[in-house]
mmCIF file of C-alpha atoms in Angstrom:
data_model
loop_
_atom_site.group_PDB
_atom_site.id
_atom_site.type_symbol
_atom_site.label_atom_id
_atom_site.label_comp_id
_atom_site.label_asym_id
_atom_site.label_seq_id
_atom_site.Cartn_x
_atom_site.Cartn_y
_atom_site.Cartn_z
ATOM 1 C CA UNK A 1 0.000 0.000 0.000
ATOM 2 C CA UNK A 2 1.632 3.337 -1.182
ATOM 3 C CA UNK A 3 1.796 6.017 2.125
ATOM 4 C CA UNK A 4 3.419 9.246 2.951
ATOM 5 C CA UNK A 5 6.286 8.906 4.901
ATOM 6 C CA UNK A 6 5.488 11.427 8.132
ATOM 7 C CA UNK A 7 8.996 10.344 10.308
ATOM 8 C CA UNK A 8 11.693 12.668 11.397
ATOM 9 C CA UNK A 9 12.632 13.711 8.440
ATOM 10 C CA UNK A 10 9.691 15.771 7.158
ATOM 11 C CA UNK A 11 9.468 19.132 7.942
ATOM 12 C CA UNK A 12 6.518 20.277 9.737
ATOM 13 C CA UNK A 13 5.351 22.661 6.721
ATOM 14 C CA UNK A 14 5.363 19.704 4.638
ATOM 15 C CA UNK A 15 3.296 17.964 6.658
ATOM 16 C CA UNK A 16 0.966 20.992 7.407
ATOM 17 C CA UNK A 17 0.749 20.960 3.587
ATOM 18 C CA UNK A 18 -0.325 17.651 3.422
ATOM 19 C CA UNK A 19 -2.952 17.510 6.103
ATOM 20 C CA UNK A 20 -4.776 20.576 4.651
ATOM 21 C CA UNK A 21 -4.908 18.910 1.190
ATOM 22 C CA UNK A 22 -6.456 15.431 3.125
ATOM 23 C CA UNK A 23 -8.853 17.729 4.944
ATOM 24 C CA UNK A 24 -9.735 19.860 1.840
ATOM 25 C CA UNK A 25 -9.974 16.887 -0.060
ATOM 26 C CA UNK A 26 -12.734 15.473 2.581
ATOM 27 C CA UNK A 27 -14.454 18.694 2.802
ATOM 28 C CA UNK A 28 -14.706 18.464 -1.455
ATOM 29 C CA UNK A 29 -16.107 14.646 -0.960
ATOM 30 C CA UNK A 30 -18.511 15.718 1.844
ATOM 31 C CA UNK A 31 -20.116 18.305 -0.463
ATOM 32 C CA UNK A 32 -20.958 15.996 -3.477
ATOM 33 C CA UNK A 33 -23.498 14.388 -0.320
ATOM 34 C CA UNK A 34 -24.028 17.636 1.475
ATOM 35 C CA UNK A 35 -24.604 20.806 -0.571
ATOM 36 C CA UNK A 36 -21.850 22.608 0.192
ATOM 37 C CA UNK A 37 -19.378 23.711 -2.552
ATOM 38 C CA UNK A 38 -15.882 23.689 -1.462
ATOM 39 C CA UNK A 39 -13.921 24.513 1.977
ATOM 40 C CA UNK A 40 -14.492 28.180 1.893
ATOM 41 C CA UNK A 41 -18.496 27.786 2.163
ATOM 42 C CA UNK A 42 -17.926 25.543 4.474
ATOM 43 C CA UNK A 43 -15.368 28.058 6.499
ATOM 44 C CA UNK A 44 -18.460 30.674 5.928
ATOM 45 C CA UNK A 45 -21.292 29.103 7.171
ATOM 46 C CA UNK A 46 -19.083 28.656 10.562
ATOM 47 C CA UNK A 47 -18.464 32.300 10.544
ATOM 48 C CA UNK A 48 -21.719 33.438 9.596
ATOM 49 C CA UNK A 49 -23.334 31.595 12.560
ATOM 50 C CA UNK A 50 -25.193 29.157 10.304
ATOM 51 C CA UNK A 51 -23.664 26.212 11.804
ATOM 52 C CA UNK A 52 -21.701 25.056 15.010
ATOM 53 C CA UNK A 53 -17.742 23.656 14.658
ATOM 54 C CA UNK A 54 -19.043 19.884 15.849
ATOM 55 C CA UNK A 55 -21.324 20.032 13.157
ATOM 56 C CA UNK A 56 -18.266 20.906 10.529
ATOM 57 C CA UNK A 57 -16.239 18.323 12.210
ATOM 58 C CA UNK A 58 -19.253 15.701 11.500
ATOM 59 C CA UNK A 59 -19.044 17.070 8.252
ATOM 60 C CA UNK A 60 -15.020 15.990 7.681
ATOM 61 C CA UNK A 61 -15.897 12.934 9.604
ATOM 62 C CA UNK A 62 -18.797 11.699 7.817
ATOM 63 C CA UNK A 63 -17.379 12.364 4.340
ATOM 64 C CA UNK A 64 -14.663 9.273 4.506
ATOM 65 C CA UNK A 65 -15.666 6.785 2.228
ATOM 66 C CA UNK A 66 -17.139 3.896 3.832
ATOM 67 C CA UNK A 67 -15.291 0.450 3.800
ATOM 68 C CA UNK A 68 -16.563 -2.811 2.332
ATOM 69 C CA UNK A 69 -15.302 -6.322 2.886
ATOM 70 C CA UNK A 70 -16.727 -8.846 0.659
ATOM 71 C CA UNK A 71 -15.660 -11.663 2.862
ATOM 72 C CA UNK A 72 -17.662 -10.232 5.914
ATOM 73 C CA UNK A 73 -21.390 -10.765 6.717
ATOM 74 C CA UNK A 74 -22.536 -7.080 7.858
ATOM 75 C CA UNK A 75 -26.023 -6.174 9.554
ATOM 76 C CA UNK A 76 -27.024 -2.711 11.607
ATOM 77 C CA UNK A 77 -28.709 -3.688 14.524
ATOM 78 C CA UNK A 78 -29.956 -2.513 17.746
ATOM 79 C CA UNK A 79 -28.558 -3.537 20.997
ATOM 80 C CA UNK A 80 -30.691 -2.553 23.823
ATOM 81 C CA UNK A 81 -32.065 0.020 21.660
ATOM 82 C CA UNK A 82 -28.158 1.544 20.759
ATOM 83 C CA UNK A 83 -27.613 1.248 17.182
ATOM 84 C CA UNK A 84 -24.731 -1.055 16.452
ATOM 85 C CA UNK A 85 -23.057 -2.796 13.293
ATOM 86 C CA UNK A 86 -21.997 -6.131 13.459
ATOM 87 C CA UNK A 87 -19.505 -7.767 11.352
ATOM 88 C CA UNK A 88 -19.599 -11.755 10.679
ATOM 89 C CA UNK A 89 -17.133 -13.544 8.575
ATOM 90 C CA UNK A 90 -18.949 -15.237 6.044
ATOM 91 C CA UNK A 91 -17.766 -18.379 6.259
ATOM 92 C CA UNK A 92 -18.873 -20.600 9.248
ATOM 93 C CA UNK A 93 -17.220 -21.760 12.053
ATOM 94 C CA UNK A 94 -16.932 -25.008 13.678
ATOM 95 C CA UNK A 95 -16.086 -23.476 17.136
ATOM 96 C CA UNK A 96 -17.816 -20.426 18.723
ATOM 97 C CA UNK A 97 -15.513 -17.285 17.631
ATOM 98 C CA UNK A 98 -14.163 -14.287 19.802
ATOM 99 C CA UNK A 99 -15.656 -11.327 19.538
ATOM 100 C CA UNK A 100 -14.885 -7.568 19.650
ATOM 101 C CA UNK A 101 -16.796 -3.882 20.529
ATOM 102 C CA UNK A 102 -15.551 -1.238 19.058
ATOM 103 C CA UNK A 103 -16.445 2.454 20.536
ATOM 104 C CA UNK A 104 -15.246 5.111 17.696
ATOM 105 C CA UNK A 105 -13.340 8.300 18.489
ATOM 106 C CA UNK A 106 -13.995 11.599 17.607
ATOM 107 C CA UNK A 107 -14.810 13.323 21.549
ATOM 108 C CA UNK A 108 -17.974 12.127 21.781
ATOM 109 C CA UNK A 109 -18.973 14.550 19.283
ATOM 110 C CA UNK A 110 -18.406 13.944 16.200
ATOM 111 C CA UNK A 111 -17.742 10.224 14.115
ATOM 112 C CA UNK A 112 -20.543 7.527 13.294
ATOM 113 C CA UNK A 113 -20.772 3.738 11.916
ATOM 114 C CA UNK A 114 -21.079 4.369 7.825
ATOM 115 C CA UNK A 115 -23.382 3.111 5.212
ATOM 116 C CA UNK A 116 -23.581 3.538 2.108
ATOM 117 C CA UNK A 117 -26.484 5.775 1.915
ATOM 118 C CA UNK A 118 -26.783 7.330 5.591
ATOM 119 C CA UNK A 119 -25.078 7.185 9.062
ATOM 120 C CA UNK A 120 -26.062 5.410 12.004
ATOM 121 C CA UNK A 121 -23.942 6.753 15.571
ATOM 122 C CA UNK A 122 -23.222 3.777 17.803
ATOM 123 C CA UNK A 123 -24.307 6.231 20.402
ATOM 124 C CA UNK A 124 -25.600 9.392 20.982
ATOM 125 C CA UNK A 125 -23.423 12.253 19.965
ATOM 126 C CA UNK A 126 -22.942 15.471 22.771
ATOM 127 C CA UNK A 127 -23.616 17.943 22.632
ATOM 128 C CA UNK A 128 -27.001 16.963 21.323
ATOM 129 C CA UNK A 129 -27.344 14.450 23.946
ATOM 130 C CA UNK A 130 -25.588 14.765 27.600
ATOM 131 C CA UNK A 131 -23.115 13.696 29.221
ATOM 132 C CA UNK A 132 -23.416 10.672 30.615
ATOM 133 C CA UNK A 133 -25.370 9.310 27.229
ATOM 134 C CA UNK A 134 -22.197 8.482 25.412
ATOM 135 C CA UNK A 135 -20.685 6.386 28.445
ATOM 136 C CA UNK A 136 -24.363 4.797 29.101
ATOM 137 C CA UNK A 137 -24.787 3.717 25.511
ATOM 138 C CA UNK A 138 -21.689 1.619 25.477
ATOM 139 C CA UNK A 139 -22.161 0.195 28.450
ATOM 140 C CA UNK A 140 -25.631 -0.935 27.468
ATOM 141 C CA UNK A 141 -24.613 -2.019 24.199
ATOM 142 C CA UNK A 142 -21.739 -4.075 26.019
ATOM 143 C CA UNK A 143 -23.792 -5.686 28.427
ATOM 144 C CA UNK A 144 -26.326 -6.261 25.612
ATOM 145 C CA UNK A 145 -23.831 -8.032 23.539
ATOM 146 C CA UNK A 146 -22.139 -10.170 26.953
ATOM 147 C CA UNK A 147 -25.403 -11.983 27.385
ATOM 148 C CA UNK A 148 -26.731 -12.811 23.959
ATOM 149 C CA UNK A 149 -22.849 -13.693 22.062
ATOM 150 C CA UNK A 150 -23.930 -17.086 21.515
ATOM 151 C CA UNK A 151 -26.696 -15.881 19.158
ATOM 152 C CA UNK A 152 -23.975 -14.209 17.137
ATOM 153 C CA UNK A 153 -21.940 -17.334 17.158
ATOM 154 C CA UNK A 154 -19.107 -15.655 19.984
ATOM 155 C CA UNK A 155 -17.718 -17.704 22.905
ATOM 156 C CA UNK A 156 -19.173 -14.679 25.796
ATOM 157 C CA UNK A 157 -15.824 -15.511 27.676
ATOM 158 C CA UNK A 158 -13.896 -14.114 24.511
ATOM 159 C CA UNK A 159 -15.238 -10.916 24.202
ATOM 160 C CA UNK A 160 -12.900 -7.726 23.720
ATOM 161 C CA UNK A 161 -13.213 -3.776 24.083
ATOM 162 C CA UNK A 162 -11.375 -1.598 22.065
ATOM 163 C CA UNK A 163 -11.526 2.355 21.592
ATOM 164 C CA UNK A 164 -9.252 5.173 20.097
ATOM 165 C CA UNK A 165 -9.167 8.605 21.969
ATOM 166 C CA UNK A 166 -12.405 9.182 23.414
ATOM 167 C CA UNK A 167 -13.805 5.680 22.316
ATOM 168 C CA UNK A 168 -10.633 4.347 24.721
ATOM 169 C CA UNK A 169 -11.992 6.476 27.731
ATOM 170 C CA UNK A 170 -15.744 4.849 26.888
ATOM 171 C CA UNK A 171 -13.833 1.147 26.627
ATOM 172 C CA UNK A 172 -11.851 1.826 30.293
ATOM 173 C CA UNK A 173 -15.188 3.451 31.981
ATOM 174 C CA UNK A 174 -17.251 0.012 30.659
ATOM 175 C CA UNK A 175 -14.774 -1.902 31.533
ATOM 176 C CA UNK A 176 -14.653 -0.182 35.454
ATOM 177 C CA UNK A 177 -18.600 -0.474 35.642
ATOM 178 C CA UNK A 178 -18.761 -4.215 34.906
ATOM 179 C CA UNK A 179 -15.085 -5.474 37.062
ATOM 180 C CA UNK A 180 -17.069 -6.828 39.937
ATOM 181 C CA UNK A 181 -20.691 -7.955 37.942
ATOM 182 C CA UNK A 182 -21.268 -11.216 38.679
ATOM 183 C CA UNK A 183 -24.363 -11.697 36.834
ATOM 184 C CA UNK A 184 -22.485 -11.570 33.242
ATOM 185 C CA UNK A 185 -19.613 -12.681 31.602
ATOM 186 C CA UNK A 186 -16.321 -11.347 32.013
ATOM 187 C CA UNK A 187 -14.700 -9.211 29.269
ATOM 188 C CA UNK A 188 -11.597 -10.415 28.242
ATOM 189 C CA UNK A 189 -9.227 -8.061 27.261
ATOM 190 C CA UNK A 190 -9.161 -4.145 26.044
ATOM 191 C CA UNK A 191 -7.432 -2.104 24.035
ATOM 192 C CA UNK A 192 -6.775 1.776 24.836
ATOM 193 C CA UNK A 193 -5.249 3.428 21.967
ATOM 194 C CA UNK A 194 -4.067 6.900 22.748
ATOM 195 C CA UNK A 195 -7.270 7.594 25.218
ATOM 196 C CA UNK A 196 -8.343 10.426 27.241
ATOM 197 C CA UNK A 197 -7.770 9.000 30.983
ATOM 198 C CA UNK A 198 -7.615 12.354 33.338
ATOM 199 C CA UNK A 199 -8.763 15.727 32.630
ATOM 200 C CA UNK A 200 -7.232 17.119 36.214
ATOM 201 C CA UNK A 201 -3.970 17.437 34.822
ATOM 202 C CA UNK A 202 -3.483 19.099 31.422
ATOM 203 C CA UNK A 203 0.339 20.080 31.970
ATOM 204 C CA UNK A 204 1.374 16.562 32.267
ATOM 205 C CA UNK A 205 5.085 16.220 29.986
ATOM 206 C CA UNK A 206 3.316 15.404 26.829
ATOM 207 C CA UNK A 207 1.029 18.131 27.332
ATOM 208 C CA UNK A 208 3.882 20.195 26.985
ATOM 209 C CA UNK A 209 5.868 18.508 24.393
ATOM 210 C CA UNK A 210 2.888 18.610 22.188
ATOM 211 C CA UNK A 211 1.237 21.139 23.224
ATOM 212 C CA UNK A 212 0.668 22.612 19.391
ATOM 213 C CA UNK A 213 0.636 19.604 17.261
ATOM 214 C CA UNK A 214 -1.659 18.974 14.660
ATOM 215 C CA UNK A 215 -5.111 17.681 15.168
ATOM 216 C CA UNK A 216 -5.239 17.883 19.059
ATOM 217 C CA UNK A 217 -3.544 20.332 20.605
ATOM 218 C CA UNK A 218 -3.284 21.126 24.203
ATOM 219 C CA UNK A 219 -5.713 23.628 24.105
ATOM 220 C CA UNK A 220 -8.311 21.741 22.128
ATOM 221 C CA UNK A 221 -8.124 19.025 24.498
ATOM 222 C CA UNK A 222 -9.403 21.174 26.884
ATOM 223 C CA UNK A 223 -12.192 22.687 24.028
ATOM 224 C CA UNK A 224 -13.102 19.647 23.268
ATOM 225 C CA UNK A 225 -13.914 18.393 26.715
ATOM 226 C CA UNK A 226 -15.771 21.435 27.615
ATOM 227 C CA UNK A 227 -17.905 21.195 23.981
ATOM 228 C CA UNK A 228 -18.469 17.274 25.319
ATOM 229 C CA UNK A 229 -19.911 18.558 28.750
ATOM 230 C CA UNK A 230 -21.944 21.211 27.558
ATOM 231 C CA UNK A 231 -19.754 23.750 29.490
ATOM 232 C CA UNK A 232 -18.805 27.496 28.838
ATOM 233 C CA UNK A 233 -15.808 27.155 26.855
ATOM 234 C CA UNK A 234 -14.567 30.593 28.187
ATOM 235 C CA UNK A 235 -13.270 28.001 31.108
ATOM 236 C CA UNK A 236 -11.032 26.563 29.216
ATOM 237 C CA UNK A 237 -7.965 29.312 30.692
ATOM 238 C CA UNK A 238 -8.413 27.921 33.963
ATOM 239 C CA UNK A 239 -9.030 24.302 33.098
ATOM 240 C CA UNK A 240 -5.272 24.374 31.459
ATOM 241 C CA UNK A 241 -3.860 26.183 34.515
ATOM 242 C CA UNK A 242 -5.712 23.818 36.443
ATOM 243 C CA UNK A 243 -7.682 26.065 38.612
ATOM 244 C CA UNK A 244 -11.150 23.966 38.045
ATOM 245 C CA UNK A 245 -9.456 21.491 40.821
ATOM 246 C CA UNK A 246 -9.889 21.575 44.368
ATOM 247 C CA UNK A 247 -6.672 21.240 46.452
ATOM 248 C CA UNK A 248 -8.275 18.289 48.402
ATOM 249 C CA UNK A 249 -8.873 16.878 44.976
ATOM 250 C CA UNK A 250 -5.286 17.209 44.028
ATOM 251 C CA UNK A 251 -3.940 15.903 47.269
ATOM 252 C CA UNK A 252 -6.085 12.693 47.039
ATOM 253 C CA UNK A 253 -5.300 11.923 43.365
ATOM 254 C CA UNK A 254 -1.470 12.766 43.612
ATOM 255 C CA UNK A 255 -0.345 9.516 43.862
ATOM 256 C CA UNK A 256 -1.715 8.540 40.421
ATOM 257 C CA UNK A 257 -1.524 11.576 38.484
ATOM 258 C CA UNK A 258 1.640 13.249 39.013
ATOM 259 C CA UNK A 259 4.571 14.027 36.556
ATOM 260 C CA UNK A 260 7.193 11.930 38.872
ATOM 261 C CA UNK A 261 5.649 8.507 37.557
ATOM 262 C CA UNK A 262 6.156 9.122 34.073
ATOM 263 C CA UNK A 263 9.189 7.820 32.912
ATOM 264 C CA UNK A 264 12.198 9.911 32.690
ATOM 265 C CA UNK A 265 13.199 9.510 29.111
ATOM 266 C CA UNK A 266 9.178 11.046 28.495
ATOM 267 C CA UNK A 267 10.098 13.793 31.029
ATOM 268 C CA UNK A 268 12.938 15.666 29.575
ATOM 269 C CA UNK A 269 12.685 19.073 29.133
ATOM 270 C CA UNK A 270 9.660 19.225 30.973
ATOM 271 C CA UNK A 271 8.806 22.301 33.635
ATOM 272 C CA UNK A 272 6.409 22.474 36.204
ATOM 273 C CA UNK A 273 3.663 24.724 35.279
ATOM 274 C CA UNK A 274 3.706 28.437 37.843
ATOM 275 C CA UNK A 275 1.182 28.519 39.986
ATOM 276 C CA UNK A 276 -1.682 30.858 38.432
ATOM 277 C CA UNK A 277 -3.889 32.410 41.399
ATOM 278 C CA UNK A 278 -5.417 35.381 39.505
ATOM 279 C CA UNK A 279 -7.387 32.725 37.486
ATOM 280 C CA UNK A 280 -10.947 32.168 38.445
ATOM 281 C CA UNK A 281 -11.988 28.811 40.576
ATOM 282 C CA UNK A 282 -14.181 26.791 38.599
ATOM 283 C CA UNK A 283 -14.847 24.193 40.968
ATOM 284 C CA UNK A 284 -18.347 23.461 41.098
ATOM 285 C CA UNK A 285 -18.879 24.204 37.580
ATOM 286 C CA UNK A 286 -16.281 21.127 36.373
ATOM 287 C CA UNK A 287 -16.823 19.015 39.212
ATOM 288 C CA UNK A 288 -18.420 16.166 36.365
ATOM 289 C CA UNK A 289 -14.242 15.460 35.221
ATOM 290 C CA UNK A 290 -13.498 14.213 38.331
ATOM 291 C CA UNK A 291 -16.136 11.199 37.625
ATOM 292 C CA UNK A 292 -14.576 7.702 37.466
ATOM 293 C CA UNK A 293 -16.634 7.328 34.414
ATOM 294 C CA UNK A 294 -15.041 10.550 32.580
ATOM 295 C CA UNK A 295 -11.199 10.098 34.311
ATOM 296 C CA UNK A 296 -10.653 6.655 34.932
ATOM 297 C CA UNK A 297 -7.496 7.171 35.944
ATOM 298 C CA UNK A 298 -8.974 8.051 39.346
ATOM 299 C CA UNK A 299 -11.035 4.539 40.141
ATOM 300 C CA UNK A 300 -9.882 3.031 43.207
ATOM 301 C CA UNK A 301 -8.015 -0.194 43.619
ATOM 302 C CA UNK A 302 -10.504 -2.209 44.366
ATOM 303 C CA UNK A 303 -11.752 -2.092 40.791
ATOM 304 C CA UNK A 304 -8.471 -1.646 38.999
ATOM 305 C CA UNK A 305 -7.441 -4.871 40.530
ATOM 306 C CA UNK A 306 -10.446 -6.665 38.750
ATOM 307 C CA UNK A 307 -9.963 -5.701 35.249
ATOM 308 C CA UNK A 308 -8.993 -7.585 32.562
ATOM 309 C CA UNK A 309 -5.842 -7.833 30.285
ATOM 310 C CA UNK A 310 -4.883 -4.820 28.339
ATOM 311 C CA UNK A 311 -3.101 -3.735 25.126
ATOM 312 C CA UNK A 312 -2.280 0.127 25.462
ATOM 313 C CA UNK A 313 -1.048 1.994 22.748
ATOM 314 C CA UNK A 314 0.450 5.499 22.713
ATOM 315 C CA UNK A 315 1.647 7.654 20.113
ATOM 316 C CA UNK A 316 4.922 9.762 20.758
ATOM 317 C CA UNK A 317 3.697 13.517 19.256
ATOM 318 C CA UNK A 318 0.411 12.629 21.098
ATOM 319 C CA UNK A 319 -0.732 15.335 23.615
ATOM 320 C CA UNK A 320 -2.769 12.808 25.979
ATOM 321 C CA UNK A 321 0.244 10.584 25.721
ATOM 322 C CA UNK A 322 0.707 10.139 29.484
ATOM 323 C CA UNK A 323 -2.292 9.370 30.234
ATOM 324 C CA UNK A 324 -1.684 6.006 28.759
ATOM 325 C CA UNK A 325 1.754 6.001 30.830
ATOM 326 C CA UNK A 326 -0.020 7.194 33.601
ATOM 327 C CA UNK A 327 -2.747 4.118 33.487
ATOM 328 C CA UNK A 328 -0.320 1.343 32.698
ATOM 329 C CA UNK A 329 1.574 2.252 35.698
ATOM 330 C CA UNK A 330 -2.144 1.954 37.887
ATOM 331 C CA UNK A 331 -2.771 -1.462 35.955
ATOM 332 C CA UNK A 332 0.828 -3.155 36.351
ATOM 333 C CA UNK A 333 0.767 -1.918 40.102
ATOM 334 C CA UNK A 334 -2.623 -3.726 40.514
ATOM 335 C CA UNK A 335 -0.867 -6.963 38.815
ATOM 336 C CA UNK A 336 -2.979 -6.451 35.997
ATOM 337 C CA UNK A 337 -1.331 -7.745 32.780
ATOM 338 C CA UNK A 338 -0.409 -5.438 30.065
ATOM 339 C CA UNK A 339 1.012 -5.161 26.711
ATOM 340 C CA UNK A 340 1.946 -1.291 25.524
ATOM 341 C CA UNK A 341 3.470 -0.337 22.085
ATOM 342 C CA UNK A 342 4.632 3.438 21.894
ATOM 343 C CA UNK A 343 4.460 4.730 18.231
ATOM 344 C CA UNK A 344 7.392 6.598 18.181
ATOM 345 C CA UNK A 345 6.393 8.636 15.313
ATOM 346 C CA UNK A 346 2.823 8.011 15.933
ATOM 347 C CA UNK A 347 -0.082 11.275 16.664
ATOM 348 C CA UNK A 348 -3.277 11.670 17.677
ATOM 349 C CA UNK A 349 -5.638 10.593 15.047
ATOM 350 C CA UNK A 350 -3.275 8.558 13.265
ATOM 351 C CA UNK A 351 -5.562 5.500 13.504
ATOM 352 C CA UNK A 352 -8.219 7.437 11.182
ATOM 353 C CA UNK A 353 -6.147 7.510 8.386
ATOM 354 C CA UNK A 354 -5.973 3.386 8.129
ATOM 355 C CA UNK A 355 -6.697 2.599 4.992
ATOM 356 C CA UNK A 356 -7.147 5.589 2.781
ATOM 357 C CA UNK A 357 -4.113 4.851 0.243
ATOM 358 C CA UNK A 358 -1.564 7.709 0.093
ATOM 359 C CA UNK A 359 -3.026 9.115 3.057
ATOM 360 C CA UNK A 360 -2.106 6.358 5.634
ATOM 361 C CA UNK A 361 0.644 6.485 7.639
ATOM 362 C CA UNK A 362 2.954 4.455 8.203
ATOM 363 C CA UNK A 363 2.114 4.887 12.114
ATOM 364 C CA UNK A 364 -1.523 4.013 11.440
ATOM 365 C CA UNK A 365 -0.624 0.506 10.053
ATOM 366 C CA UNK A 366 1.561 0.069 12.739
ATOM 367 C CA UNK A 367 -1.759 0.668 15.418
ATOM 368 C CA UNK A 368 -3.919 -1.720 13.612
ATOM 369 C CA UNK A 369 -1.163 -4.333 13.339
ATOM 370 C CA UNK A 370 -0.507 -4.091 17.167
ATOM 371 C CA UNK A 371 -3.808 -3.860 18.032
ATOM 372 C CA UNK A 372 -4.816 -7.163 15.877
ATOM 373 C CA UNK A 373 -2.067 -9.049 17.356
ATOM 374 C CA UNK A 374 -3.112 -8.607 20.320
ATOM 375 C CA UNK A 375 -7.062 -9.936 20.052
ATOM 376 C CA UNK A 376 -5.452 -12.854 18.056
ATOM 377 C CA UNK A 377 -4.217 -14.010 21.714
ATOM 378 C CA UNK A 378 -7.552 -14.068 23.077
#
């Protein structure tokens, strides 16, 4: 498969160049579906008020091509009344087969399941629909899917989570809310690749280091959240100073987010953020990110201890790289067993670009290879 090289050895205006083409080139294949002419209207109708930005980034999103495999068996269904698509090979099995969720990226905001015709969302999209829907829809989906695999043909003891960014937050939260069910199967395994873990701590090291990369930057990691809660966004200032935590918060929470358990070869260079009292408290208005369910990092032992094996992937120019660091520290601590692959010239995102010829890179191959390795033990 022909790529574009994006190592070392590019310059960052050459690869500026060549994500604007990818993203004008999206915005050109949206329109054909859409109505809209070319990137500028769609610029304008953001700056006219017309439109919101998640609706222009559902736009981008939902303008990739769908993928077809003639060897698979596909079928939209509803699980516990979340729409889902399920993928069976089409030719039979002797023995019952593993099986695997997948929760999309994209913030909880913007991506979908494609057809050919029309898009289905594998659950509900903020900020039409409020946090907690997003967290609550793959959980019921899961728990849907744990007691009826045998219908599908899947051994229920086989089953595996995966998620990318905020799909990996959704696959650590289910996985949390069903370590010590009883009444279900077990999952197996997950797989985390380059999720949002924390949102206490946005001056980790890799917030720093890449602070002002391309596609997620420090400061839209902190948007983004705030879009996904349905907050004022003019909070974002003190979220990245971290003013919107309480010092008893901090104090409790130290000993699993702090920059002193990050490796040292991820630390270098980095320089403790100056403290930043003229900033407003936001406390009470922000209090929902320090929810197991939105920062798993912060669940307690005794549910860490119970969760399954688990593949974590990070990506080197990756702002929220730590917080994979950050939870495979918590897992290996609680003798949980993990497998982690660091991209090192992996980014945020990279994983959306599988597939699409000359726009794959050679760090997105690299994420799907490790990631199908590791369901092929399971």
């Amino acid at each position: 498969m022909p790529a574009v090289t994006c190592g070392k050895s590019r310059s960052r205006k050459l690869e500026g160049i060549y994500i604007t083409h990818f993203m004008e080139q999206v915005l050109q294949h949206s329109s054909k579906n859409n109505g809209i002419s070319n990137h500028e209207d769609a610029k304008n109708l953001e700056s006219l008020g017309i439109t919101e930005e998640h609706t222009l980034l559902r736009l981008i999103a939902d303008g990739l091509p769908a993928s077809r495999d003639s060897k698979l068996f596909i079928k939209d269904l509803h699980f516990d009344e979340v729409p889902v698509r399920i993928y069976l090979p089409r030719v039979p099995s002797a023995n019952k087969r593993r099986g695997v969720l997948v929760f999309h990226g994209g913030c909880g905001i913007f991506g979908s399941i494609k057809l050919d015709s029309s898009l289905l969302p594998p659950y509900r999209l903020s900020p039409d629909h409020k946090y907690p829907a997003q967290t609550l829809d793959c959980l019921a989906a899961t728990v849907h899917f744990l007691k009826t695999a045998e219908n599908y043909g899947v051994d229920p003891d086989r089953i595996i989570i995966c998620g990318d960014s905020a799909g990996g937050t959704f696959t650590a939260s289910v996985c949390q809310e069903l370590a010590n069910r009883r009444d279900i199967p077990k999952i197996r395994a997950q797989v985390l690749i380059y999720p949002l873990l924390q949102a206490l701590n946005f001056n980790l090291p890799s917030h720093q280091k890449n602070g002002f990369i391309a596609f997620l930057s420090q400061e839209r990691a902190v948007y983004f959240v705030l879009k996904y809660l349905n907050k004022d966004c003019s909070m974002k200032e003190a979220i990245l100073a971290g003013s919107h935590v309480p010092e008893s918060i901090n104090l409790k929470y130290r000993k699993w987010i702090n920059p002193d358990l990050i490796p040292e070869v991820f630390r270098l260079d980095y320089k403790p953020p100056l403290p930043t009292s003229f900033l407003p408290q936001v406390h009470e208005e922000t209090k929902e990110l320090f929810e197991t369910r939105f920062s798993p990092l912060l669940a307690e032992d005794a549910v860490v201890c119970c969760l399954p094996d688990t593949c974590i992937i990070t990506c080197e120019h990756d702002v929220l790289r730590d917080d994979g660091l950050l939870y495979k520290k918590r897992l290996e601590d609680n003798n949980i067993k993990v497998t982690w692959h660091h991209i090192q010239e992996g980014f945020h995102c990279a994983l959306g670009f599988f597939g699409y010829g000359i726009f794959s890179f050679p760090s997105s191959s690299k994420i799907v290879n490790h990631t199908v390795n590791f369901i092929k033990g399971y």
